[in-house]
Amino acid sequence: MIRVCVFPESTSAPSRRRCYRVVGAQIVFVTIAPMSISELRRRRTFAVISHPDAGKTTLTEKLLLFSGAIQIAGTVKGRKSNRYATSDWMEIEKQRGISVASSVMQFEYGDAVINLLDTPGHEDFSEDTYRVLTAVDAAVMVIDGANGVEAQTLKLLEVCRSRKTPIVTFINKLDREVREPLDLLDEIERHLGVAAVPFTWPIGMGKDFQGVYDIQRDQVRVFRAGQDTLGGAVETLQAIGHDDGERRFGYAWTKAKDEVELITGATPTFDRDEFLAGQQSPVLFGSAINNFGVKEILDALVDLAPPPSMRMTVQRPVQPDEPKFTGVVFKVQANMDLAHRDRVAFIRVCSGRFERGMALKVTRSNKTFRANNVVTFLSQRRETVSEAYAGDIIGIPNHGTLSLGDTLTEGEDLQFVGLPFFAPEIFQTVEVVDPMRAKQLGEALKQLGEEGAIQVFKPVVGGLMILGAVGQLQFEVVAHRLSTEYKVDVRMMSARYKMSRWITCDDAGELRRFLDAYSARIAMDASNAPTYLASHISEIEVAQKAWPKIVFNELRERSGAPFTKAI
Ligand code: G4P
């Protein structure tokens, strides 16, 4: 009989020897890491990003289907299916067919625990996307093979690059006539500034799309149009010779082989460190709608993407394997589910282990609460979480205790950095239609401001509240939500301001003098940070010249953390 001894990784050699003496000679030693470390290593937390319509939602859905997390296509987004339990929570999305809110989904794939964060595709909601990207350790960038690199892809990639987020690239829609793969690679390299390293190569495209050649494994995965390969295995051909390939796939094979030969000489070999530094991106080709290439993405993420790593706070770096729990609120979504009528703070666990019922301190407010009601998300379903580890995303329903950027700890005073607010680019005044609802408007705007759905400014000398947004659609969403969720109808009008800057100064007296001198232009934002409003950049330049000690910030960090240029 063979006995198996399982040790924690930290077990000393003498203890192992003692065990050996006790159980006798025929034993197999297996060492295991401490629970939290092995849990940590299993975690992969990533976002799918793309220009609208490239196939992000389709791919997300297929990833979930593939992992068994959902059973029915159409669960992620309604579209033509009427069975939707949408991950796009808001009614307006269904009307417009765009993703406004970001959602979070957790599922297991093999040994890995995957946290997948969905992001709004529309550029008007890019602030939300940027914040979601601060919570992930990797990203999958979906590119529409027919359109190549598009404007929104560029912007998102810039954010990923500045954060050194590793990226796996998926070139989608090979079942259609797309651009030449070589051109696409070239475009990725030129526009996105990362070295593209193809892991697979398409054999044909459009009607002639026959599969992909897996460069590293020297095998072909055969594509069958219209056949969802979820249940069954994709036909895989090992190391086929040139003649066999040509017989089976015709000219498409010869072309693919020639191209692979060309790129093998011209592209660098894959280097995981460069990938982890965001300098190289593995490229995979496929067709999300046909579920072709989806498994390869999951495999690439599990094999290559990093488990959770160090995160910076104002005070010190926090390592994910530290025993004590820390987390940061990267998103707040109010009234996600009208039946619950609450506000959910999405928290990225940064270290330690979360346990239901533990006492958590909000370092901003210095208040402690018991986390009894904590949820995780699968599409729209909420499930109670009893434990979570670094890399996981948990949701805490609350009534205003938690704001964007808040740090939660077991007691230590820490403040995670890097969660950005951008100076708005469009401003509108907002006025309640029924004056009897003015109080409700104030409360609703406070909540929407804290949630980050829009930026809310209260002029210090009185007057109408001013809303600031990065994109026009944000106003429409806010007006819609005010009306449906808060029963407040409003009139919005273009404001005379065109830009704003958050005002800071090391010298408190000078700051006071500036705020007094410009009181007619100062408004307080949702977290009571003073903002200077201007109609033209020249006004800011003039004020800056006159007040050299005052800093006019385009970017703001939450909760008192210093202003950074993290993004
Ligand atoms: P997004 O989230 O990035 O905005 O894109 P989404 O997944 O909604 O996909 C945009 C359109 O592209 C959808 O078509 C979708 O079916 C299609 N699509 C996604 N992946 C593939 C693919 O691999 N091949 C092909 N041929 N099409 C793909 P739609 O007409 O806008 O919606 P629907 O009518 O199909 O629901």
XYZ file of C-alpha atoms and ligand atoms in Angstrom:
603
model
C 0.000 0.000 0.000
C 1.261 3.460 -0.864
C 0.490 6.210 1.604
C 0.294 9.839 0.662
C 1.522 12.478 3.106
C 0.405 16.024 2.512
C 2.462 18.822 4.062
C 2.083 22.558 4.086
C 4.924 24.128 2.103
C 6.342 25.563 5.303
C 6.724 22.168 7.067
C 10.288 21.759 8.277
C 12.507 18.874 7.160
C 12.674 17.295 10.678
C 8.858 17.194 10.833
C 8.742 15.487 7.457
C 11.310 12.939 8.621
C 9.270 12.240 11.761
C 6.255 11.554 9.608
C 8.335 9.294 7.395
C 9.357 7.189 10.421
C 5.767 6.922 11.601
C 4.146 5.854 8.360
C 6.968 3.658 7.066
C 8.855 3.424 3.840
C 6.219 3.310 1.168
C 5.051 6.848 1.162
C 4.704 9.604 -1.357
C 5.420 13.110 -0.140
C 3.262 15.886 -1.396
C 3.842 19.392 -0.193
C 1.151 21.980 -0.318
C 1.344 25.698 0.175
C -0.593 27.279 3.036
C -4.241 27.547 2.126
C -4.270 31.264 1.439
C -1.147 31.126 -0.740
C -2.441 28.267 -2.843
C -5.745 30.096 -3.168
C -3.868 33.205 -4.204
C -1.944 31.366 -6.898
C -5.211 30.110 -8.380
C -6.561 33.575 -8.915
C -6.644 35.274 -12.305
C -8.406 38.621 -12.401
C -8.858 40.206 -15.783
C -11.040 42.457 -17.912
C -12.120 42.115 -21.510
C -11.663 45.386 -23.376
C -12.505 46.421 -26.892
C -13.853 49.056 -29.178
C -17.678 48.753 -29.268
C -18.898 45.951 -31.527
C -15.598 44.122 -31.711
C -17.183 41.215 -29.841
C -16.429 41.814 -26.171
C -19.871 40.759 -24.959
C -19.916 37.719 -27.215
C -16.506 36.641 -26.000
C -17.434 37.242 -22.349
C -20.484 35.095 -22.792
C -18.511 32.344 -24.468
C -15.904 32.402 -21.700
C -18.693 31.892 -19.188
C -20.352 29.196 -21.260
C -17.079 27.446 -21.729
C -16.314 27.367 -18.038
C -19.801 26.085 -17.284
C -20.616 29.243 -15.322
C -23.710 29.803 -17.435
C -25.662 27.323 -19.503
C -27.622 29.424 -21.929
C -26.240 31.731 -24.583
C -27.855 35.146 -24.294
C -27.435 35.272 -20.527
C -24.835 37.955 -20.604
C -26.660 40.355 -22.818
C -30.222 40.251 -24.033
C -29.780 41.216 -27.647
C -32.066 38.976 -29.642
C -32.592 36.507 -26.856
C -35.562 37.085 -24.634
C -34.102 34.981 -21.859
C -31.784 37.696 -20.744
C -30.590 38.083 -17.218
C -28.351 40.815 -18.326
C -24.943 41.765 -17.025
C -25.759 45.233 -18.287
C -27.931 46.226 -15.457
C -29.575 49.296 -16.716
C -32.692 49.596 -18.739
C -31.119 52.246 -20.919
C -28.574 49.762 -22.081
C -31.250 47.508 -23.405
C -32.743 50.451 -25.248
C -29.469 51.526 -26.691
C -27.741 48.194 -26.947
C -24.614 49.488 -25.310
C -22.862 48.439 -22.187
C -23.087 51.206 -19.617
C -22.271 49.545 -16.351
C -19.441 47.154 -15.712
C -20.162 43.812 -14.200
C -18.140 41.218 -12.408
C -18.258 37.476 -12.723
C -16.378 34.735 -10.937
C -15.975 31.185 -12.158
C -13.632 28.245 -11.933
C -11.700 26.936 -14.889
C -9.636 23.824 -14.164
C -7.761 24.651 -11.002
C -7.989 28.387 -11.560
C -10.460 30.801 -10.054
C -11.200 33.453 -12.628
C -12.583 36.872 -11.844
C -13.809 38.448 -15.042
C -14.634 42.127 -15.057
C -16.795 43.432 -17.841
C -16.295 47.017 -18.913
C -18.551 49.441 -20.752
C -17.524 49.597 -24.366
C -18.803 53.069 -25.114
C -16.168 55.778 -24.816
C -18.550 58.080 -22.959
C -18.219 55.749 -20.007
C -14.461 55.476 -20.204
C -14.021 56.747 -16.641
C -15.756 53.658 -15.352
C -13.613 51.492 -17.602
C -10.416 53.123 -16.342
C -11.424 52.462 -12.784
C -12.231 48.831 -13.552
C -8.819 48.472 -15.144
C -7.221 49.482 -11.841
C -8.739 46.342 -10.293
C -7.387 43.744 -12.734
C -4.080 41.954 -13.160
C -4.443 41.313 -16.902
C -6.679 42.164 -19.843
C -7.943 40.493 -22.977
C -8.094 42.938 -25.847
C -10.621 41.989 -28.515
C -9.966 43.365 -31.986
C -12.441 43.116 -34.828
C -10.355 41.519 -37.581
C -12.148 43.561 -40.215
C -11.601 46.919 -38.513
C -8.224 46.436 -36.891
C -7.113 48.778 -34.135
C -9.876 51.313 -33.453
C -9.980 54.546 -31.466
C -11.287 53.110 -28.218
C -8.814 50.221 -28.337
C -6.017 52.758 -28.505
C -7.255 54.677 -25.478
C -7.789 51.584 -23.404
C -4.435 50.209 -24.291
C -2.804 53.442 -23.223
C -4.325 52.960 -19.784
C -3.160 49.356 -19.645
C 0.319 50.343 -20.712
C 0.603 53.072 -18.114
C -0.305 50.482 -15.498
C 1.892 47.815 -17.140
C -1.107 45.490 -17.380
C -0.294 42.326 -19.354
C -2.531 41.918 -22.386
C -3.648 38.908 -24.376
C -4.900 39.942 -27.820
C -7.787 38.155 -29.494
C -8.408 38.919 -33.155
C -12.065 38.148 -33.666
C -14.519 37.458 -36.494
C -12.254 35.316 -38.649
C -15.418 33.721 -40.003
C -15.823 36.970 -41.943
C -13.653 38.590 -44.556
C -11.123 40.343 -42.366
C -7.884 42.220 -42.921
C -4.703 40.335 -43.734
C -3.319 38.875 -40.479
C 0.141 40.255 -41.219
C -1.299 43.763 -41.576
C -3.211 43.364 -38.324
C -0.071 42.381 -36.445
C 1.765 45.284 -37.949
C -1.010 47.650 -36.920
C -1.021 46.375 -33.349
C 2.698 46.943 -33.112
C 2.638 50.375 -34.694
C -0.421 51.822 -33.012
C -0.406 50.095 -29.701
C 3.337 50.026 -29.154
C 3.490 46.435 -27.933
C 5.336 43.591 -29.588
C 2.672 41.230 -30.946
C 3.688 37.574 -30.676
C 1.287 35.282 -32.559
C 0.462 32.071 -30.720
C -1.932 30.911 -33.401
C -2.275 31.729 -37.081
C -5.468 31.606 -39.145
C -5.867 29.194 -42.027
C -8.057 31.143 -44.419
C -10.768 33.594 -43.466
C -14.441 34.275 -44.147
C -16.098 31.391 -45.960
C -12.703 29.788 -46.309
C -11.815 29.975 -42.595
C -10.663 26.464 -41.757
C -9.011 26.760 -38.405
C -5.880 27.961 -36.725
C -2.350 26.685 -36.737
C -1.023 26.597 -33.171
C 2.525 27.793 -33.683
C 3.874 26.670 -30.337
C 2.289 23.223 -30.256
C 2.673 22.584 -33.988
C -0.913 21.485 -34.386
C -4.002 22.596 -36.265
C -7.360 23.154 -34.658
C -10.021 22.703 -37.263
C -12.900 25.164 -37.506
C -16.377 24.053 -38.467
C -18.676 26.912 -39.315
C -21.822 27.228 -37.272
C -20.794 24.465 -34.937
C -20.595 25.472 -31.340
C -17.726 23.456 -29.993
C -18.636 23.838 -26.358
C -19.515 20.276 -25.640
C -17.334 18.395 -28.040
C -13.642 18.761 -28.665
C -12.355 20.720 -31.596
C -10.704 18.425 -34.111
C -6.984 18.746 -33.578
C -4.354 17.610 -36.053
C -0.831 17.064 -34.774
C 2.260 18.084 -36.753
C 0.793 17.620 -40.185
C 3.160 17.614 -43.105
C 2.995 20.186 -45.856
C 1.362 17.902 -48.440
C -1.256 16.609 -46.012
C -2.068 20.171 -45.019
C -2.372 21.293 -48.608
C -4.565 18.318 -49.488
C -6.909 19.095 -46.643
C -6.921 22.914 -46.552
C -5.799 23.859 -50.048
C -4.108 27.180 -50.751
C -5.121 28.583 -47.351
C -2.658 26.152 -45.763
C 0.239 27.131 -48.017
C -0.428 30.803 -47.400
C -0.679 30.333 -43.631
C 2.532 28.303 -43.519
C 4.408 30.887 -45.596
C 3.197 33.672 -43.354
C 4.126 31.804 -40.210
C 7.601 31.265 -41.606
C 7.860 34.954 -42.345
C 6.751 36.068 -38.908
C 8.803 33.465 -37.076
C 11.885 35.223 -38.371
C 10.511 38.720 -37.889
C 8.822 38.622 -34.485
C 10.515 38.134 -31.130
C 10.054 34.863 -29.304
C 7.617 35.016 -26.454
C 9.160 36.259 -23.241
C 6.900 35.979 -20.186
C 8.675 38.784 -18.326
C 8.068 41.151 -21.230
C 4.448 40.043 -21.319
C 4.118 40.686 -17.588
C 5.627 44.132 -18.091
C 3.005 44.850 -20.765
C 5.606 44.998 -23.543
C 4.656 41.835 -25.414
C 1.210 40.538 -26.182
C 0.387 36.989 -27.259
C -2.008 37.117 -30.207
C -4.718 34.527 -30.842
C -7.129 34.375 -33.750
C -10.668 33.075 -33.623
C -14.362 33.601 -33.907
C -16.069 34.307 -30.609
C -19.532 33.788 -31.983
C -18.544 30.271 -33.017
C -16.766 29.721 -29.717
C -13.608 29.165 -31.710
C -10.424 30.221 -29.937
C -12.119 30.765 -26.582
C -10.497 27.833 -24.805
C -7.103 29.082 -25.975
C -7.747 32.435 -24.338
C -8.675 30.849 -21.048
C -5.605 28.629 -21.249
C -3.365 31.586 -22.053
C -4.757 33.517 -19.105
C -4.323 30.649 -16.692
C -0.824 29.778 -17.950
C 0.561 33.233 -18.578
C -1.353 35.913 -16.710
C -0.063 36.725 -13.264
C -1.755 35.914 -9.987
C -2.426 38.964 -7.785
C 0.680 40.987 -7.006
C 1.831 43.914 -4.863
C -0.353 47.032 -4.687
C 0.741 50.464 -3.537
C -0.774 52.467 -0.730
C 0.182 55.938 0.432
C 1.826 54.337 3.449
C 3.569 51.208 2.096
C 3.390 48.460 -0.523
C 0.869 45.719 0.315
C 1.747 42.153 -0.686
C -1.120 39.829 -1.639
C 0.101 37.061 0.668
C 0.036 39.235 3.775
C -2.199 37.497 6.307
C -4.398 40.498 7.019
C -7.235 41.480 4.756
C -7.055 44.695 2.727
C -9.272 45.787 -0.144
C -10.147 48.811 -2.232
C -13.485 50.038 -3.583
C -13.041 50.539 -7.329
C -16.682 50.855 -8.281
C -19.949 51.790 -6.657
C -23.219 51.014 -8.326
C -26.484 52.247 -6.878
C -29.847 50.624 -7.423
C -28.299 47.806 -9.395
C -31.270 45.740 -8.607
C -34.383 47.764 -7.968
C -35.725 44.942 -5.790
C -32.826 45.517 -3.393
C -32.713 49.333 -3.668
C -29.254 49.528 -2.289
C -25.840 50.531 -3.316
C -23.147 47.955 -3.947
C -19.486 48.765 -3.463
C -17.255 46.521 -5.564
C -14.081 45.723 -3.701
C -10.918 44.215 -5.043
C -9.340 42.088 -2.340
C -5.676 43.112 -2.270
C -4.318 40.904 0.520
C -5.237 38.300 3.083
C -8.449 36.401 3.365
C -11.904 37.839 3.619
C -14.279 36.027 5.928
C -17.938 36.773 6.230
C -18.725 38.624 9.437
C -15.226 40.032 9.923
C -14.855 43.580 11.228
C -13.598 45.919 8.533
C -12.343 49.429 8.971
C -12.999 52.112 6.354
C -9.823 54.120 6.733
C -11.294 57.313 5.230
C -14.027 57.602 7.816
C -12.286 55.601 10.538
C -15.507 53.646 10.979
C -15.651 49.895 11.483
C -18.483 47.650 10.348
C -19.189 43.919 10.295
C -19.205 42.514 6.770
C -22.090 40.091 7.085
C -23.825 40.766 3.832
C -21.223 40.308 1.126
C -21.983 39.090 -2.352
C -20.351 37.865 -5.487
C -21.901 38.090 -8.906
C -22.724 35.787 -11.694
C -24.372 37.820 -14.365
C -27.273 39.351 -12.458
C -27.474 36.708 -9.772
C -26.053 37.549 -6.392
C -24.520 34.883 -4.229
C -23.393 35.265 -0.659
C -19.642 35.082 -0.159
C -18.246 33.400 2.902
C -14.601 33.809 2.009
C -12.483 35.539 -0.603
C -8.805 35.922 -1.372
C -6.553 38.485 -2.987
C -7.642 39.009 -6.576
C -11.305 38.309 -5.863
C -13.975 40.926 -6.292
C -16.612 41.106 -3.606
C -19.656 43.319 -3.421
C -20.800 44.946 -0.208
C -24.323 46.364 -0.295
C -24.434 49.493 1.852
C -26.256 52.738 2.284
C -23.442 55.221 1.811
C -20.782 53.789 4.156
C -18.513 53.008 1.225
C -17.388 55.412 -1.493
C -15.221 55.026 -4.558
C -11.561 54.693 -3.654
C -12.155 53.674 -0.032
C -9.656 51.302 1.519
C -10.855 48.553 3.847
C -8.519 46.930 6.361
C -8.585 44.915 9.553
C -7.469 48.037 11.404
C -4.297 49.389 9.776
C -4.414 52.886 8.318
C -3.759 52.353 4.639
C -4.953 54.128 1.522
C -4.552 52.433 -1.848
C -3.529 54.782 -4.646
C -4.196 54.817 -8.352
C -7.977 55.212 -8.628
C -8.444 58.135 -10.975
C -11.066 60.788 -11.495
C -10.590 62.808 -14.647
C -11.434 66.477 -15.056
C -14.779 66.528 -16.910
C -14.908 67.827 -20.454
C -18.610 68.727 -20.695
C -20.713 70.610 -18.156
C -24.446 71.020 -17.707
C -26.542 72.712 -15.076
C -29.298 70.656 -13.582
C -32.627 71.931 -12.349
C -35.531 70.026 -10.847
C -38.836 70.283 -12.748
C -40.983 69.986 -9.634
C -39.510 72.205 -6.869
C -41.109 69.906 -4.281
C -38.574 67.242 -5.348
C -35.512 69.477 -4.817
C -34.410 67.568 -1.710
C -34.665 64.246 -3.565
C -32.589 65.705 -6.383
C -29.875 66.713 -3.937
C -29.818 63.234 -2.400
C -29.892 61.483 -5.792
C -27.039 63.599 -7.149
C -25.020 62.956 -4.024
C -25.418 59.220 -4.584
C -24.712 59.363 -8.308
C -21.673 61.544 -7.652
C -20.312 59.168 -5.027
C -20.917 56.312 -7.408
C -18.858 58.064 -10.079
C -21.709 57.918 -12.632
C -21.207 61.633 -13.139
C -19.331 64.379 -11.374
C -21.429 66.730 -9.319
C -20.315 70.258 -8.452
C -21.978 72.555 -5.958
C -21.021 76.208 -6.539
C -19.892 77.746 -3.231
C -21.793 80.972 -3.864
C -25.033 79.123 -4.599
C -26.901 78.664 -7.854
C -27.776 75.567 -9.830
C -25.831 72.357 -9.345
C -23.412 71.624 -12.169
C -22.832 68.192 -13.627
C -19.561 67.312 -15.296
C -19.007 64.378 -17.632
C -16.425 62.928 -19.942
C -19.069 61.919 -22.505
C -22.496 63.239 -23.473
C -24.215 59.905 -22.893
C -23.446 60.148 -19.191
C -25.935 63.038 -18.929
C -28.611 61.000 -20.658
C -28.028 58.059 -18.380
C -28.124 60.293 -15.311
C -31.367 61.998 -16.429
C -32.858 58.575 -17.091
C -31.760 57.211 -13.737
C -32.958 60.309 -11.892
C -36.347 59.804 -13.422
C -36.659 56.003 -13.082
C -34.722 55.267 -9.918
C -35.303 58.450 -7.918
C -38.534 59.731 -9.478
C -36.999 63.147 -10.059
C -37.459 64.797 -13.444
C -34.866 67.380 -14.330
C -33.984 69.965 -16.924
C -30.377 69.984 -18.022
C -28.825 72.908 -19.823
C -25.419 73.513 -21.219
C -23.294 75.327 -18.620
C -20.968 78.162 -19.497
C -18.001 76.234 -18.163
C -15.910 74.057 -20.400
C -13.268 72.752 -18.026
C -12.415 72.300 -14.391
C -9.362 71.701 -12.256
C -9.116 70.358 -8.744
C -7.341 72.848 -6.566
C -4.668 71.871 -4.076
C -1.904 73.737 -2.310
C 0.649 72.773 0.336
C 0.088 76.145 1.986
C -3.362 76.056 3.640
C -3.458 79.865 4.026
C -2.710 80.431 0.340
C -5.387 77.874 -0.579
C -7.952 79.723 1.563
C -7.001 83.070 -0.021
C -7.326 81.615 -3.524
C -10.704 80.036 -2.811
C -11.973 83.351 -1.380
C -10.646 85.406 -4.267
C -12.247 83.141 -6.883
C -15.357 82.100 -4.930
C -17.632 82.770 -7.916
C -15.727 80.081 -9.851
C -15.275 77.537 -7.127
C -17.509 74.530 -6.709
C -17.204 71.568 -4.370
C -17.315 68.075 -5.863
C -19.058 64.976 -4.445
C -16.287 64.424 -1.909
C -16.087 68.125 -1.026
C -12.868 68.746 -2.932
C -12.650 72.329 -4.269
C -12.718 72.749 -8.024
C -11.967 75.746 -10.205
C -14.381 76.093 -13.149
C -13.305 77.824 -16.347
C -14.737 78.639 -19.762
C -11.393 78.563 -21.521
C -7.936 77.188 -20.865
C -6.565 80.762 -20.882
C -8.462 81.495 -17.656
C -6.670 78.659 -15.931
C -3.338 79.836 -17.324
C -3.937 83.375 -16.067
C -4.982 82.151 -12.616
C -1.965 79.852 -12.498
C 0.402 82.743 -13.296
C -1.122 84.889 -10.591
C -1.121 82.097 -8.028
C 2.024 80.051 -8.635
C 1.709 78.025 -5.427
C -1.734 76.743 -6.335
C -1.854 73.412 -8.176
C -4.552 72.980 -10.853
C -5.045 69.215 -11.105
C -6.556 67.448 -14.108
C -6.655 64.201 -12.220
C -7.917 63.517 -8.771
C -7.432 60.606 -6.454
C -10.039 59.547 -3.996
C -10.005 59.739 -0.241
C -7.225 62.125 0.472
C -4.526 60.172 -1.339
C -2.060 62.475 -3.029
C -2.712 63.369 -6.632
C -0.769 61.054 -8.881
C -0.209 60.593 -12.542
C -0.888 56.861 -12.288
C -2.953 57.052 -15.432
P -19.267 44.458 -28.061
O -19.691 43.844 -26.770
O -17.785 44.540 -28.221
O -19.941 45.741 -28.385
O -19.683 43.462 -29.238
P -20.762 42.290 -29.273
O -20.269 41.089 -28.575
O -22.083 42.833 -28.898
O -20.721 41.955 -30.826
C -21.003 42.924 -31.808
C -21.550 42.234 -33.044
O -20.537 41.380 -33.587
C -22.744 41.337 -32.748
O -23.592 41.359 -33.872
C -22.123 39.973 -32.633
O -23.026 38.914 -32.900
C -21.051 40.058 -33.691
N -19.948 39.115 -33.459
C -19.267 38.882 -32.309
N -18.331 37.938 -32.514
C -18.425 37.564 -33.802
C -17.719 36.606 -34.597
O -16.833 35.898 -34.174
N -18.089 36.527 -35.907
C -19.097 37.282 -36.436
N -19.392 37.106 -37.723
N -19.781 38.185 -35.707
C -19.450 38.323 -34.405
P -24.919 42.185 -33.910
O -25.501 41.954 -35.243
O -24.646 43.587 -33.491
O -25.753 41.528 -32.755
P -26.562 40.164 -32.835
O -27.683 40.487 -33.731
O -25.658 39.126 -33.404
O -26.981 39.878 -31.444
